[in-house]
XYZ file of C-alpha atoms in Angstrom:
632
model
C -46.065 -8.250 -73.456
C -49.480 -7.464 -74.881
C -50.271 -4.016 -76.148
C -53.007 -3.537 -73.531
C -51.138 -4.571 -70.398
C -51.909 -2.515 -67.298
C -49.061 -0.857 -65.376
C -48.523 -0.860 -61.601
C -45.742 0.248 -59.304
C -45.749 -3.094 -57.454
C -47.222 -6.495 -58.264
C -47.572 -9.068 -55.474
C -47.928 -12.728 -56.455
C -49.940 -14.765 -53.944
C -52.774 -13.946 -51.541
C -51.672 -15.740 -48.379
C -50.380 -14.084 -45.232
C -47.143 -12.842 -46.841
C -48.955 -11.624 -49.932
C -51.656 -9.785 -48.001
C -49.081 -7.922 -45.902
C -46.862 -7.185 -48.911
C -49.745 -5.742 -50.919
C -51.045 -3.712 -47.984
C -47.579 -2.338 -47.129
C -46.901 -1.289 -50.717
C -50.311 0.362 -50.873
C -49.771 2.195 -47.572
C -46.525 3.552 -48.956
C -48.568 5.039 -51.777
C -47.561 2.635 -54.564
C -50.123 1.626 -57.141
C -50.300 -2.043 -56.254
C -51.797 -5.222 -57.702
C -52.211 -8.524 -55.873
C -52.469 -11.453 -58.287
C -53.696 -14.787 -56.921
C -55.373 -17.971 -58.186
C -58.617 -17.373 -56.252
C -59.706 -14.055 -54.796
C -62.023 -15.964 -52.451
C -59.047 -17.583 -50.691
C -57.112 -14.382 -49.901
C -56.249 -14.626 -46.195
C -56.956 -18.363 -46.074
C -55.566 -20.204 -43.051
C -54.406 -23.248 -44.980
C -53.134 -25.187 -41.950
C -53.671 -24.529 -38.245
C -56.383 -21.900 -37.620
C -54.347 -20.047 -35.019
C -52.305 -16.860 -34.851
C -49.392 -16.096 -32.529
C -47.681 -18.108 -29.812
C -44.202 -18.000 -28.284
C -41.989 -15.860 -30.518
C -44.665 -15.805 -33.188
C -46.862 -13.490 -31.126
C -43.995 -10.989 -31.050
C -43.943 -11.017 -34.859
C -47.691 -10.317 -35.041
C -47.379 -7.373 -32.664
C -44.493 -5.969 -34.742
C -46.473 -6.341 -37.963
C -49.301 -4.494 -36.246
C -46.976 -1.769 -34.954
C -46.005 -1.158 -38.597
C -49.735 -0.854 -39.450
C -50.047 -4.360 -40.913
C -53.100 -6.550 -41.367
C -52.596 -9.677 -39.248
C -53.165 -8.303 -35.745
C -56.400 -6.556 -36.662
C -57.666 -9.626 -38.538
C -56.808 -11.878 -35.584
C -58.772 -9.611 -33.246
C -61.816 -9.823 -35.518
C -61.554 -13.593 -35.961
C -60.045 -14.837 -32.693
C -62.204 -17.299 -30.740
C -59.787 -18.447 -28.021
C -57.311 -15.815 -26.838
C -54.614 -17.003 -24.433
C -51.442 -15.331 -23.195
C -48.800 -18.072 -23.144
C -46.081 -17.986 -20.463
C -48.219 -15.598 -18.438
C -46.427 -16.648 -15.229
C -43.031 -15.747 -16.716
C -41.449 -12.398 -17.530
C -43.009 -10.081 -20.140
C -40.113 -10.686 -22.560
C -41.146 -14.298 -23.187
C -44.921 -14.033 -22.968
C -46.636 -14.979 -26.203
C -50.106 -13.791 -27.251
C -52.029 -16.464 -29.196
C -55.538 -17.055 -30.460
C -57.489 -19.774 -32.183
C -59.368 -18.209 -35.076
C -62.616 -18.810 -36.888
C -61.385 -19.497 -40.422
C -64.231 -17.627 -42.073
C -64.093 -14.599 -39.775
C -60.315 -14.303 -40.184
C -60.399 -14.630 -43.981
C -63.233 -12.101 -44.223
C -61.317 -9.700 -41.977
C -58.201 -9.863 -44.175
C -60.244 -9.292 -47.312
C -62.161 -6.437 -45.695
C -58.963 -4.678 -44.587
C -57.389 -5.047 -48.044
C -60.576 -3.602 -49.519
C -59.926 -0.358 -47.641
C -56.896 0.476 -49.825
C -57.995 2.524 -52.828
C -54.699 2.030 -54.658
C -54.770 -1.785 -54.353
C -56.188 -3.859 -57.242
C -57.015 -7.554 -56.744
C -56.615 -9.770 -59.812
C -57.711 -13.411 -60.100
C -55.133 -15.255 -62.184
C -52.140 -17.517 -61.751
C -48.717 -16.111 -62.595
C -46.836 -18.226 -65.092
C -43.710 -16.139 -65.623
C -41.845 -12.912 -64.952
C -41.148 -10.251 -67.561
C -37.483 -9.260 -67.521
C -36.137 -6.317 -69.493
C -32.553 -4.991 -69.434
C -31.653 -7.230 -66.518
C -34.509 -6.057 -64.290
C -38.038 -7.241 -63.475
C -40.595 -5.389 -65.565
C -43.830 -7.281 -64.913
C -45.583 -10.656 -64.871
C -47.435 -12.913 -67.291
C -50.601 -14.654 -66.098
C -51.743 -18.180 -66.907
C -54.641 -16.549 -68.729
C -52.190 -14.928 -71.160
C -52.766 -11.475 -69.707
C -49.731 -9.465 -68.617
C -49.062 -6.567 -66.302
C -46.096 -4.221 -66.088
C -44.551 -3.139 -62.771
C -41.523 -1.413 -61.290
C -41.110 -4.244 -58.748
C -42.558 -7.708 -58.116
C -42.977 -9.571 -54.812
C -43.273 -13.368 -54.968
C -45.162 -14.930 -52.029
C -46.134 -18.332 -53.392
C -46.152 -20.317 -50.132
C -46.191 -24.043 -50.899
C -47.309 -23.575 -54.504
C -43.907 -23.762 -56.246
C -44.115 -27.264 -57.745
C -46.190 -28.233 -54.718
C -46.779 -31.982 -54.345
C -49.161 -33.493 -51.773
C -48.274 -36.885 -50.268
C -50.812 -39.216 -48.595
C -49.064 -42.539 -48.174
C -48.318 -43.759 -51.690
C -50.597 -41.178 -53.332
C -49.034 -38.131 -55.049
C -51.197 -35.116 -55.957
C -49.667 -32.043 -57.656
C -51.157 -29.139 -55.668
C -50.254 -25.986 -53.778
C -52.831 -27.031 -51.186
C -55.892 -29.290 -51.382
C -57.897 -28.511 -54.511
C -55.539 -25.843 -55.894
C -53.023 -26.293 -58.717
C -49.284 -25.783 -58.124
C -47.166 -23.076 -59.780
C -44.868 -24.780 -62.283
C -43.789 -22.088 -64.733
C -42.785 -19.615 -62.044
C -40.633 -22.237 -60.336
C -38.896 -22.963 -63.632
C -38.237 -19.247 -64.086
C -36.558 -18.996 -60.664
C -34.386 -22.024 -61.405
C -33.561 -20.408 -64.741
C -32.228 -17.325 -62.968
C -29.527 -19.526 -61.478
C -30.841 -19.170 -57.920
C -29.855 -21.794 -55.383
C -33.080 -23.667 -54.653
C -34.211 -26.788 -52.859
C -37.188 -28.723 -51.518
C -38.818 -28.510 -48.102
C -41.913 -30.122 -46.697
C -44.621 -29.360 -44.212
C -47.714 -31.234 -43.175
C -51.201 -31.025 -41.769
C -53.377 -33.406 -39.734
C -56.759 -34.864 -40.582
C -59.843 -32.736 -39.908
C -62.461 -34.228 -37.584
C -66.213 -33.690 -37.115
C -66.718 -32.018 -33.732
C -70.125 -33.581 -33.103
C -68.652 -37.091 -33.392
C -66.093 -36.565 -30.586
C -66.749 -37.808 -27.048
C -66.062 -34.475 -25.359
C -67.352 -35.603 -21.951
C -64.242 -37.770 -21.518
C -61.765 -34.981 -22.317
C -60.019 -32.230 -20.410
C -61.014 -28.771 -21.667
C -58.886 -25.630 -21.921
C -60.755 -22.341 -21.680
C -59.830 -18.968 -23.170
C -58.464 -16.208 -20.935
C -61.187 -14.510 -18.907
C -59.996 -11.118 -20.165
C -58.662 -11.565 -23.725
C -55.751 -9.296 -24.648
C -55.993 -8.057 -28.271
C -53.165 -8.358 -30.767
C -53.631 -4.940 -32.324
C -52.502 -1.826 -30.509
C -55.569 -0.136 -32.013
C -57.948 -2.367 -30.020
C -58.657 -2.414 -26.301
C -61.147 -5.295 -26.192
C -62.259 -8.476 -27.995
C -65.922 -8.738 -28.974
C -65.861 -12.207 -30.584
C -67.338 -15.030 -28.424
C -64.637 -17.221 -26.868
C -64.587 -21.031 -26.897
C -62.690 -23.867 -25.177
C -60.374 -26.442 -26.777
C -60.168 -30.122 -25.852
C -57.011 -31.967 -24.784
C -56.317 -35.640 -25.423
C -53.266 -37.895 -25.808
C -51.860 -40.590 -28.007
C -51.133 -43.962 -26.376
C -49.009 -47.072 -26.746
C -51.762 -48.593 -28.918
C -51.715 -45.545 -31.188
C -47.931 -45.695 -31.452
C -48.063 -49.407 -32.314
C -50.318 -48.763 -35.308
C -48.050 -45.962 -36.521
C -44.855 -47.935 -35.892
C -46.172 -50.957 -37.803
C -46.861 -48.741 -40.818
C -43.882 -46.377 -40.858
C -42.760 -47.880 -44.170
C -46.016 -46.625 -45.723
C -45.434 -43.002 -44.631
C -44.304 -40.733 -47.433
C -41.689 -39.342 -45.047
C -40.104 -42.703 -44.255
C -40.607 -44.439 -47.600
C -38.132 -42.074 -49.285
C -40.839 -40.445 -51.399
C -40.142 -37.005 -49.895
C -36.726 -35.441 -50.346
C -37.454 -32.148 -48.562
C -36.863 -31.685 -44.825
C -39.745 -30.837 -42.541
C -39.907 -28.486 -39.546
C -38.010 -29.899 -36.557
C -40.215 -28.079 -34.066
C -43.527 -29.172 -35.574
C -42.852 -32.823 -36.467
C -45.319 -35.303 -37.900
C -46.740 -37.949 -35.585
C -44.563 -40.498 -37.426
C -41.480 -38.418 -36.512
C -42.569 -38.229 -32.868
C -43.112 -41.985 -32.601
C -39.782 -42.708 -34.311
C -37.623 -40.052 -32.632
C -39.128 -40.262 -29.151
C -39.581 -44.015 -28.883
C -39.225 -43.825 -25.078
C -42.384 -41.741 -24.709
C -45.693 -43.556 -24.399
C -47.938 -40.578 -25.164
C -48.005 -37.204 -26.937
C -50.443 -34.362 -26.271
C -53.096 -33.396 -28.832
C -55.118 -30.174 -28.755
C -58.563 -30.476 -30.353
C -59.028 -26.987 -31.761
C -62.339 -25.836 -33.316
C -61.936 -24.145 -36.700
C -64.951 -21.919 -36.110
C -67.635 -20.810 -33.685
C -70.402 -23.355 -32.955
C -73.180 -23.264 -35.523
C -71.073 -21.540 -38.179
C -69.498 -22.808 -41.416
C -66.432 -24.298 -39.681
C -67.982 -24.823 -36.235
C -68.237 -28.595 -36.647
C -64.622 -28.975 -37.844
C -61.795 -29.797 -35.445
C -58.069 -29.393 -36.081
C -56.250 -32.058 -33.999
C -53.030 -30.163 -33.319
C -50.180 -32.639 -32.813
C -50.906 -35.446 -35.279
C -49.734 -34.037 -38.612
C -49.135 -37.045 -40.899
C -48.459 -38.376 -44.395
C -49.589 -41.941 -43.612
C -52.158 -43.605 -45.925
C -55.823 -42.941 -45.236
C -56.549 -46.412 -43.807
C -53.681 -46.080 -41.312
C -54.790 -42.564 -40.334
C -58.285 -43.847 -39.622
C -56.935 -46.769 -37.605
C -54.656 -44.771 -35.306
C -57.010 -41.788 -34.884
C -59.819 -44.063 -33.642
C -57.510 -45.415 -30.944
C -57.018 -41.933 -29.465
C -58.953 -41.278 -26.257
C -62.284 -39.597 -27.068
C -62.041 -40.302 -30.800
C -63.247 -43.918 -31.019
C -66.332 -42.963 -33.054
C -64.918 -39.878 -34.759
C -65.844 -38.960 -38.334
C -62.850 -37.879 -40.429
C -63.791 -34.992 -42.716
C -60.445 -34.801 -44.522
C -57.304 -36.838 -44.172
C -53.931 -35.345 -43.290
C -51.121 -34.974 -45.791
C -47.560 -33.793 -46.285
C -46.751 -31.232 -48.944
C -43.368 -30.811 -50.612
C -42.458 -27.598 -52.420
C -39.601 -25.599 -53.893
C -37.921 -22.824 -51.932
C -35.146 -20.346 -52.681
C -32.026 -20.329 -50.514
C -32.585 -17.044 -48.621
C -28.862 -16.269 -48.870
C -29.776 -15.256 -52.419
C -31.433 -12.193 -50.849
C -30.251 -8.902 -49.396
C -31.578 -7.799 -45.958
C -34.435 -5.913 -47.659
C -35.560 -9.297 -49.159
C -34.502 -8.327 -52.673
C -33.048 -10.993 -54.978
C -29.385 -10.153 -55.523
C -29.312 -11.446 -59.102
C -32.432 -9.665 -60.368
C -33.177 -6.043 -59.396
C -36.825 -5.365 -58.636
C -37.649 -8.915 -57.507
C -38.522 -9.565 -53.844
C -39.394 -12.821 -52.069
C -41.371 -13.378 -48.864
C -42.790 -16.273 -46.864
C -42.353 -20.006 -47.315
C -40.508 -19.453 -50.591
C -37.643 -18.235 -48.334
C -37.631 -21.411 -46.253
C -39.799 -20.341 -43.314
C -42.842 -21.973 -41.757
C -45.807 -20.247 -40.144
C -48.270 -17.482 -40.905
C -46.528 -15.029 -38.617
C -43.067 -15.462 -40.160
C -44.672 -15.019 -43.593
C -46.497 -11.854 -42.534
C -43.357 -10.204 -41.175
C -41.427 -10.914 -44.363
C -44.355 -9.848 -46.528
C -44.553 -6.429 -44.906
C -40.820 -5.796 -45.325
C -40.731 -7.086 -48.909
C -43.834 -5.135 -49.959
C -42.572 -1.896 -48.435
C -39.147 -2.292 -50.026
C -40.619 -3.171 -53.412
C -42.610 0.064 -53.246
C -39.572 2.028 -52.139
C -37.504 0.515 -54.975
C -40.187 1.321 -57.556
C -40.272 4.888 -56.250
C -36.491 5.314 -56.279
C -36.090 5.271 -52.473
C -33.440 3.579 -50.341
C -34.403 0.240 -48.756
C -35.880 -0.036 -45.273
C -33.867 -2.549 -43.225
C -34.733 -3.735 -39.732
C -31.692 -4.960 -37.819
C -31.883 -7.683 -35.173
C -31.511 -5.242 -32.279
C -34.784 -3.513 -33.165
C -37.267 -6.276 -33.961
C -37.930 -9.993 -34.125
C -38.648 -9.394 -37.808
C -35.057 -8.168 -38.070
C -33.774 -11.240 -36.214
C -35.663 -13.523 -38.604
C -34.531 -11.820 -41.797
C -30.927 -11.586 -40.622
C -30.946 -15.296 -39.715
C -32.335 -16.177 -43.133
C -30.098 -14.079 -45.371
C -26.955 -14.718 -43.314
C -27.207 -18.397 -42.415
C -29.734 -19.825 -44.853
C -31.936 -22.762 -43.840
C -31.640 -26.538 -43.867
C -35.173 -26.999 -42.491
C -38.235 -24.734 -42.316
C -37.390 -21.741 -40.095
C -39.603 -20.985 -37.114
C -39.346 -18.029 -34.754
C -38.564 -18.507 -31.040
C -37.818 -15.899 -28.382
C -34.469 -17.656 -27.816
C -33.295 -16.525 -31.279
C -33.174 -12.875 -30.136
C -30.109 -11.651 -28.221
C -31.944 -8.529 -27.048
C -35.280 -10.042 -26.048
C -35.590 -7.943 -22.882
C -35.943 -4.950 -25.207
C -37.871 -6.765 -27.943
C -41.050 -7.522 -26.017
C -44.494 -8.066 -27.478
C -45.944 -5.353 -25.240
C -43.655 -2.564 -26.528
C -43.595 -3.348 -30.265
C -45.388 -0.093 -31.072
C -42.982 1.955 -28.957
C -40.075 0.350 -30.810
C -41.401 0.495 -34.364
C -44.409 2.712 -35.041
C -42.539 6.028 -35.163
C -39.883 4.396 -37.333
C -42.641 3.044 -39.574
C -44.040 6.550 -39.962
C -40.655 7.689 -41.259
C -40.469 4.701 -43.615
C -43.853 5.590 -45.092
C -45.670 2.406 -44.050
C -47.791 3.680 -41.131
C -51.050 5.470 -41.870
C -52.474 8.595 -40.248
C -54.978 6.826 -37.963
C -52.349 4.619 -36.321
C -49.878 7.493 -36.155
C -52.326 9.626 -34.191
C -53.368 6.749 -31.908
C -49.721 6.005 -31.147
C -48.916 9.618 -30.378
C -51.797 9.713 -27.879
C -50.560 6.516 -26.205
C -46.939 7.653 -26.120
C -47.970 10.986 -24.602
C -49.900 9.108 -21.911
C -46.877 6.919 -21.118
C -44.514 9.897 -21.044
C -46.892 11.798 -18.765
C -47.286 8.828 -16.419
C -43.511 8.327 -16.252
C -43.011 12.013 -15.402
C -45.627 11.801 -12.638
C -44.030 8.674 -11.135
C -40.610 10.299 -11.176
C -42.012 13.318 -9.351
C -43.755 11.348 -6.568
C -41.330 10.294 -3.824
C -41.195 8.605 -0.424
C -38.577 8.274 2.256
C -37.941 4.740 3.552
C -39.920 5.517 6.712
C -42.840 6.912 4.718
C -42.781 3.815 2.505
C -42.842 1.522 5.544
C -45.816 3.478 6.797
C -47.635 2.224 3.706
C -46.436 -1.340 4.226
C -43.662 -1.166 1.607
C -40.451 -2.535 3.069
C -37.448 -0.465 1.909
C -33.955 -0.338 3.405
C -33.712 2.370 6.030
C -30.891 4.161 4.227
C -32.428 7.601 4.263
C -32.623 7.713 0.476
C -35.792 9.193 -0.977
C -37.120 7.039 -3.853
C -39.529 7.960 -6.615
C -42.650 5.962 -7.441
C -41.060 4.309 -10.494
C -38.197 3.002 -8.327
C -40.659 1.804 -5.685
C -42.666 0.018 -8.395
C -39.614 -2.182 -9.061
C -39.812 -3.730 -5.563
C -41.196 -7.253 -5.206
C -44.852 -7.203 -4.214
C -45.449 -3.648 -5.431
C -47.742 -3.188 -8.428
C -49.630 -0.184 -9.772
C -52.646 -0.931 -7.611
C -50.377 -0.624 -4.580
C -49.067 2.724 -5.853
C -52.650 3.999 -6.164
C -53.229 3.181 -2.500
C -50.292 5.487 -1.672
C -51.083 8.159 -4.275
C -54.827 8.173 -5.121
C -54.150 10.817 -7.788
C -52.782 7.975 -9.983
C -56.287 6.488 -10.310
C -56.733 8.062 -13.754
C -53.798 6.110 -15.289
C -55.231 3.551 -17.734
C -54.577 -0.201 -17.225
C -52.486 -0.301 -20.432
C -50.215 2.541 -19.314
C -50.009 1.113 -15.781
C -48.811 -2.211 -17.208
C -46.105 -0.442 -19.207
C -44.899 1.338 -16.086
C -44.750 -1.976 -14.171
C -42.695 -3.627 -16.932
C -40.414 -0.605 -17.311
C -39.736 -0.553 -13.579
C -39.080 -4.297 -13.365
C -36.610 -4.289 -16.256
C -34.944 -0.902 -15.690
C -31.477 -2.115 -14.610
C -31.365 -4.944 -17.121
C -32.410 -2.686 -19.990
C -29.625 -0.208 -19.219
C -27.056 -2.999 -19.547
C -28.663 -4.365 -22.697
C -28.662 -0.907 -24.271
C -24.854 -0.860 -23.995
C -24.748 -4.180 -25.871
C -27.056 -2.768 -28.546
C -24.826 0.299 -29.006
C -21.824 -1.994 -29.595
C -23.870 -4.129 -31.995
C -24.940 -1.123 -34.046
C -21.355 0.060 -34.387
C -20.637 -3.046 -36.473
C -24.005 -2.781 -38.267
C -23.164 0.778 -39.305
C -19.994 -0.393 -41.054
C -21.287 -1.132 -44.550
C -19.481 -3.544 -46.848
C -19.325 -2.740 -50.592
C -21.690 -4.972 -52.580
C -18.891 -5.694 -55.064
C -16.141 -6.351 -52.485
C -13.720 -8.988 -53.845
C -13.198 -11.262 -50.852
C -10.795 -13.485 -52.822
C -8.371 -10.566 -52.996
C -8.211 -10.183 -49.200
C -5.064 -11.628 -47.656
C -5.348 -13.540 -44.408
C -8.697 -15.166 -45.291
C -8.980 -18.940 -45.567
C -10.536 -20.345 -48.725
C -13.544 -21.407 -46.651
C -14.051 -17.859 -45.363
C -13.677 -16.455 -48.873
C -16.296 -18.904 -50.164
C -18.779 -18.091 -47.402
C -18.341 -14.329 -47.690
C -18.631 -14.476 -51.485
C -21.827 -16.558 -51.203
C -23.621 -14.465 -48.571
C -22.155 -11.088 -49.605
C -22.972 -9.532 -46.206
C -24.256 -5.980 -46.150
C -22.414 -5.032 -42.955
C -19.414 -6.096 -40.909
C -21.833 -7.287 -38.215
C -23.639 -9.546 -40.658
C -20.294 -10.934 -41.833
C -19.408 -11.843 -38.231
C -22.688 -13.782 -37.879
C -22.016 -16.068 -40.844
C -21.763 -19.625 -39.546
C -18.144 -20.613 -38.943
C -16.750 -17.095 -39.452
C -13.768 -16.528 -37.139
C -12.694 -13.310 -35.377
C -9.476 -13.494 -37.413
C -11.434 -13.429 -40.651
C -13.408 -10.384 -39.548
C -10.166 -8.638 -38.552
C -8.762 -9.362 -42.030
C -11.856 -7.871 -43.708
C -11.738 -4.813 -41.453
C -8.019 -4.329 -42.155
C -8.630 -4.549 -45.904
C -11.393 -1.925 -45.685
C -9.153 0.454 -43.723
C -6.245 0.046 -46.164
C -8.572 0.640 -49.101
C -9.986 3.753 -47.437
C -6.470 5.131 -46.851
C -5.524 4.542 -50.504
C -8.675 6.320 -51.663
C -7.928 9.180 -49.285
C -4.343 9.568 -50.538
C -5.501 9.431 -54.152
C -8.040 12.171 -53.464
C -5.375 14.366 -51.847
C -2.947 13.791 -54.669
């Protein structure tokens, strides 16, 4: 360490989506925070698809926002095509999504970070960690400068020994034009962490003005865009349409004839890619019976702006050589004369087995070190943001001597994701889906603030402005619920208003009536005009609450049972090899994961009920021995 090194409570390495949320969360907690990144100008960069949200992912964004994070507000400032996916289905599986103008989104992230007085932005690469007395004590930059800190959060994305593949070409890079992080990767290997290689990819970028749009189907934005952030009630950014086209048998023939030249199929890439976002080579190979695949032509910016003439062709990620990319792209309908601005590529990078982490995203082997984002084996901006917020908050809490903040899977999709990662690990990049959550009726995108904001206030990560706005909203919802419970109709009175209810003589309140098919809040206003002052947002919450009432009661019983196991903590130093009745396989898995709770132990892949019973029995016997010793 140099004699003039500056001291912070928390240092965050990396300025992507995980890094931005980690730095902001630590700063909101009150920690003196530094964000160190190669280029300050690329903080908040959307390095792949310029879109935020989607199915499952939109839930994560809303939860980050409920905890006063950055992503939702930035998406609202930069979003140019808002769409609510699965709108025709139940609220639990609806997914808010928006295309974003790259420049507007990046500027929004940087502007929001600039609002934190206790956050310092530093332009430098990080070459190594400083470790003193078995604990992280700071970082050393590539410039030779060093900074001390009580905790460090690593959010390096694809930069850990990142290697770009375009056919036979190999380019060491974290992303196009930016050098990889070599020294930091070596340090993590040196700690003895289990690590591996994963890959992701991106498609070519196309010039919008060279596309034959007149031949293509167009997909418009929603007429009334729904914001991501609970602090916003409208979107002011102009909205655009995306184009839709398809691959064809001719396209597939070109790709199939050149599979041996793909970095994925030539054996050049060892890391596994995301199963749910495969390259076009994977699609052609794995789904040989299909003669076409859909492609969304998504503008990267508003017309006439810096990225307005750039199109992201979502669906044709590739690592094929440039000549093959050009050949197959020109055979796609509408793209015969297209100009390719940048060719697609695959990128391979190091990641840390997330089972090396505790549920607060701390590294088990090195106190004070936290990891978030793609370094933990995930894919996607939204997954990175959720981890970044949790890691940044917990780094700040650790530096300040506070207990960790842990979200369990019954309370948030962020909790589902982290529990999946630290319990089961990954064999391919992890992506969030609504199907991963057992309690998705409760974990809806629409109620993320009602689930998490008050809890975030207690954890020290929610600021005063959001706290007050939430209290106003919650008071409005509580008042509306009380009014609906007080307004009642008999079955005959209801039928007089055209609402068909069984003639059982039972008087029903307005919330119960709202649960009937064909009854919405507009219908209630026709019966009770005094409800006309209820806002659309509160009315929607009442409709959802009424529709799900019976289901939520049953799910709450499941959640209570789940939390009983989650409340049973397992000692961090528990010797599983000393527990009788456990198979060697169970001992190995428990010793590797070192679950924090009995519930987490039960979710380890392959763990049997008998093994959990043996662990529980051991804990009870140990507790009795301790009790007798204390009495004696």
